[in-house]
């Protein structure tokens, strides 16, 4: 059945964020090195983000590498950075405006420059793809406060903080999907997730398909979002 006939995406679901977890386990189960799980993970990332855009999701955020992922063996970190570098060499999907969120100061300068060029090249895209790279939500919030302090702000409002986050201008995620079976947020969008619907699946990221996205979306539309109020009569 054609997916678009199942559920019409409307303004209730503008932004989906994915915690793309499970690449290492996917590879281990096949007796392959973790790096091959990341390679498959990038292919799936391209498919899933294109699918989400195609069905009408305006904003997608993906968690690609956390501020804590540097703790991994150097070989694994290098392979992830190399995959990112290769991703940046490919042309981005036609209508996606790609934005990298995170601290780019720790990245290899050549990679940081490619990121800048990709952002520049895609800036007129009609849909947004945020790639969280060397991203940590606590670091993002600290960075926001430091920006506000440097600007001489004394009475800080919620709006000031939103404007100083990497996600400035992007609505909060309506739905956060985590693959890989763990039931946690792992320092992702802590501020922005205040009223996000959370969806966890045991599916490992490299096994994620458009059908799994549909299931998450169906689940989202079955929920009642109250934002602290009462159900609408
Ligand atoms: C997610 O998959 C990708 C990154 C964190 C970079 P993992 O590499 O965490 O895979 P698992 O959780 O070990 O299976
Ligand atoms: C979260 O996955 C980060 C990304 C998906 C990039 P992790 O595998 O790093 O999370 P933990 O360590 O299991 O919480
Ligand atoms: Mg993991």
XYZ file of C-alpha atoms and ligand atoms in Angstrom:
262
model
C 0.000 0.000 0.000
C 1.186 3.485 -0.747
C 2.377 5.000 2.524
C 1.002 8.446 1.819
C -2.532 7.079 1.765
C -2.197 5.613 5.259
C -1.674 8.764 7.307
C -1.713 12.303 6.080
C 1.138 14.190 7.727
C -0.134 17.482 9.097
C 1.235 20.331 11.187
C 1.033 18.239 14.347
C 4.099 16.404 13.087
C 6.573 18.892 11.725
C 9.758 17.631 13.295
C 11.041 14.087 13.888
C 14.363 13.458 15.604
C 16.165 10.122 15.436
C 18.667 8.649 17.864
C 20.280 6.307 15.369
C 21.493 3.590 17.714
C 22.505 -0.027 17.195
C 25.069 0.072 14.400
C 27.720 -1.755 16.428
C 25.399 -4.549 17.550
C 24.081 -4.956 14.008
C 27.638 -5.584 12.790
C 28.610 -7.773 15.764
C 25.646 -10.062 15.142
C 26.952 -10.626 11.641
C 30.508 -11.254 12.811
C 31.591 -8.013 11.163
C 33.607 -5.117 12.596
C 31.569 -2.281 14.117
C 32.782 0.027 11.350
C 30.670 -1.881 8.827
C 27.644 -1.258 11.013
C 28.323 2.469 10.773
C 28.714 2.198 7.010
C 25.321 0.516 6.695
C 23.996 3.084 9.183
C 24.898 5.960 6.846
C 23.090 4.282 3.921
C 19.997 3.824 6.065
C 20.260 7.400 7.312
C 20.089 8.636 3.705
C 17.087 6.415 2.913
C 15.159 7.276 6.067
C 15.711 11.026 5.873
C 14.703 11.081 2.212
C 11.604 9.063 3.021
C 10.631 11.411 5.862
C 11.027 14.432 3.625
C 9.071 12.741 0.841
C 6.075 12.089 3.075
C 6.035 15.698 4.234
C 8.099 15.967 7.411
C 9.559 19.472 7.351
C 12.306 19.073 9.959
C 14.445 16.049 10.670
C 17.219 15.865 13.227
C 19.572 12.909 13.434
C 22.024 12.127 16.197
C 25.200 11.132 14.369
C 27.958 11.532 16.964
C 27.753 12.659 20.575
C 30.223 14.627 22.680
C 30.619 11.369 24.643
C 31.349 9.209 21.585
C 35.000 10.356 21.620
C 35.421 7.811 24.430
C 35.314 5.060 21.809
C 38.459 3.458 20.373
C 40.268 5.850 18.051
C 39.876 3.447 15.125
C 36.083 3.524 15.445
C 35.963 7.316 15.844
C 38.156 7.713 12.761
C 35.935 5.435 10.723
C 32.831 7.420 11.693
C 34.544 10.699 10.758
C 35.649 9.190 7.440
C 32.073 8.113 6.676
C 30.890 11.635 7.434
C 33.545 13.029 5.185
C 32.371 10.723 2.372
C 28.758 11.696 3.002
C 29.738 15.342 2.588
C 31.337 14.560 -0.783
C 27.996 13.347 -2.122
C 25.425 15.836 -3.196
C 22.692 16.398 -0.648
C 19.121 15.498 -1.520
C 17.518 18.089 -3.785
C 15.427 20.029 -1.349
C 17.104 19.500 2.037
C 18.750 22.364 3.829
C 21.476 20.565 5.793
C 22.597 22.074 9.087
C 25.141 20.631 11.424
C 24.452 21.118 15.098
C 27.147 20.582 17.680
C 30.619 21.809 18.513
C 32.602 21.860 15.290
C 35.739 23.222 16.996
C 36.949 19.716 17.877
C 36.522 18.408 14.348
C 39.282 18.102 11.815
C 39.516 21.549 10.124
C 39.108 20.028 6.647
C 35.921 18.264 7.767
C 34.644 21.454 9.407
C 35.232 23.303 6.134
C 33.327 20.651 4.132
C 30.481 21.031 6.606
C 30.471 24.776 6.090
C 30.368 24.312 2.320
C 27.531 21.783 2.521
C 25.528 24.196 4.690
C 26.215 26.985 2.243
C 25.310 24.864 -0.787
C 22.002 23.652 0.656
C 20.851 26.766 2.456
C 17.886 27.381 0.178
C 16.478 23.892 0.687
C 12.812 23.870 1.623
C 13.093 21.113 4.237
C 15.558 21.010 7.085
C 17.944 18.210 7.990
C 19.851 18.831 11.224
C 22.822 16.525 11.663
C 23.936 16.421 15.303
C 27.685 15.971 15.191
C 29.887 16.269 18.250
C 26.592 17.204 19.807
C 25.772 17.122 23.496
C 22.702 18.803 24.845
C 24.366 19.921 28.064
C 27.249 21.439 26.109
C 24.696 23.148 23.848
C 22.912 24.669 26.850
C 26.188 25.798 28.450
C 27.208 27.324 25.125
C 23.862 29.127 24.943
C 24.308 30.617 28.414
C 27.846 31.706 27.606
C 26.620 33.400 24.424
C 23.948 35.239 26.377
C 26.441 36.226 29.074
C 28.880 37.513 26.449
C 26.051 39.592 24.980
C 25.548 41.141 28.419
C 22.136 39.526 29.067
C 21.147 39.550 32.714
C 17.456 38.634 32.775
C 17.360 35.540 30.625
C 14.045 34.344 29.168
C 13.115 30.980 27.696
C 13.020 32.644 24.297
C 16.593 33.921 24.783
C 17.768 30.383 25.475
C 15.886 28.948 22.461
C 17.501 31.597 20.277
C 20.985 30.784 21.555
C 20.709 26.994 21.053
C 22.099 25.334 17.924
C 18.498 24.536 16.954
C 17.493 28.212 16.848
C 14.642 28.729 14.374
C 13.658 25.078 14.362
C 10.478 23.976 16.159
C 10.924 21.499 19.007
C 10.777 17.863 17.929
C 7.239 16.508 18.005
C 8.528 12.958 17.977
C 11.852 11.481 19.049
C 12.549 7.954 17.809
C 15.329 5.884 19.343
C 16.337 2.635 17.695
C 18.433 -0.097 19.292
C 16.289 -0.931 22.315
C 17.742 1.370 24.973
C 15.252 3.533 26.827
C 17.201 6.750 27.277
C 17.925 10.090 25.679
C 21.762 10.050 25.942
C 22.251 13.818 26.145
C 20.123 14.593 23.077
C 17.900 17.697 22.806
C 17.210 17.858 26.549
C 15.773 21.364 26.381
C 13.914 20.864 23.113
C 12.368 17.531 24.201
C 10.261 19.118 26.963
C 7.016 17.960 25.310
C 8.259 15.609 22.607
C 6.591 12.250 22.219
C 9.145 9.488 22.723
C 9.146 6.287 20.690
C 11.548 3.437 21.343
C 12.026 0.443 19.105
C 14.244 -2.627 19.429
C 15.004 -2.399 15.710
C 18.700 -1.684 15.229
C 19.340 1.429 13.145
C 20.809 -0.441 10.121
C 17.600 -2.523 9.990
C 15.340 0.533 10.069
C 12.957 0.779 7.119
C 10.247 3.138 5.938
C 7.744 0.665 7.424
C 9.304 1.213 10.868
C 9.010 4.977 10.355
C 5.328 4.465 9.505
C 4.824 2.516 12.735
C 6.403 5.320 14.766
C 4.242 7.899 12.986
C 1.083 5.861 13.506
C 1.938 5.581 17.174
C 2.531 9.342 17.343
C -0.899 10.074 15.872
C -2.557 7.750 18.405
C -1.256 9.836 21.306
C -2.925 12.717 23.056
C -0.620 15.665 23.527
C -1.852 17.861 26.310
C 1.102 20.178 26.951
C -0.082 20.389 30.525
C -3.660 21.262 29.576
C -6.708 19.036 29.292
C -7.937 16.882 26.437
C -9.940 18.740 23.837
C -13.639 17.830 24.020
C 25.049 4.438 17.016
O 25.350 3.089 17.019
C 26.069 5.259 16.249
C 26.923 6.084 17.104
C 26.794 6.235 18.394
C 27.990 6.814 16.449
P 26.331 2.473 18.079
O 27.715 2.524 17.552
O 26.148 3.099 19.426
O 25.843 0.969 18.120
P 25.633 0.062 19.402
O 24.701 0.796 20.324
O 26.981 -0.130 20.021
O 25.046 -1.195 18.869
C 23.618 7.822 21.298
O 24.044 6.513 21.181
C 24.420 8.707 20.374
C 24.179 8.507 18.955
C 23.266 7.740 18.438
C 25.030 9.275 18.093
P 25.126 5.908 22.180
O 25.340 4.498 21.767
O 26.319 6.780 22.245
O 24.359 5.990 23.572
P 24.627 5.247 24.949
O 26.088 5.342 25.258
O 24.197 3.816 24.774
O 23.753 5.961 25.933
Mg 24.916 2.728 20.985
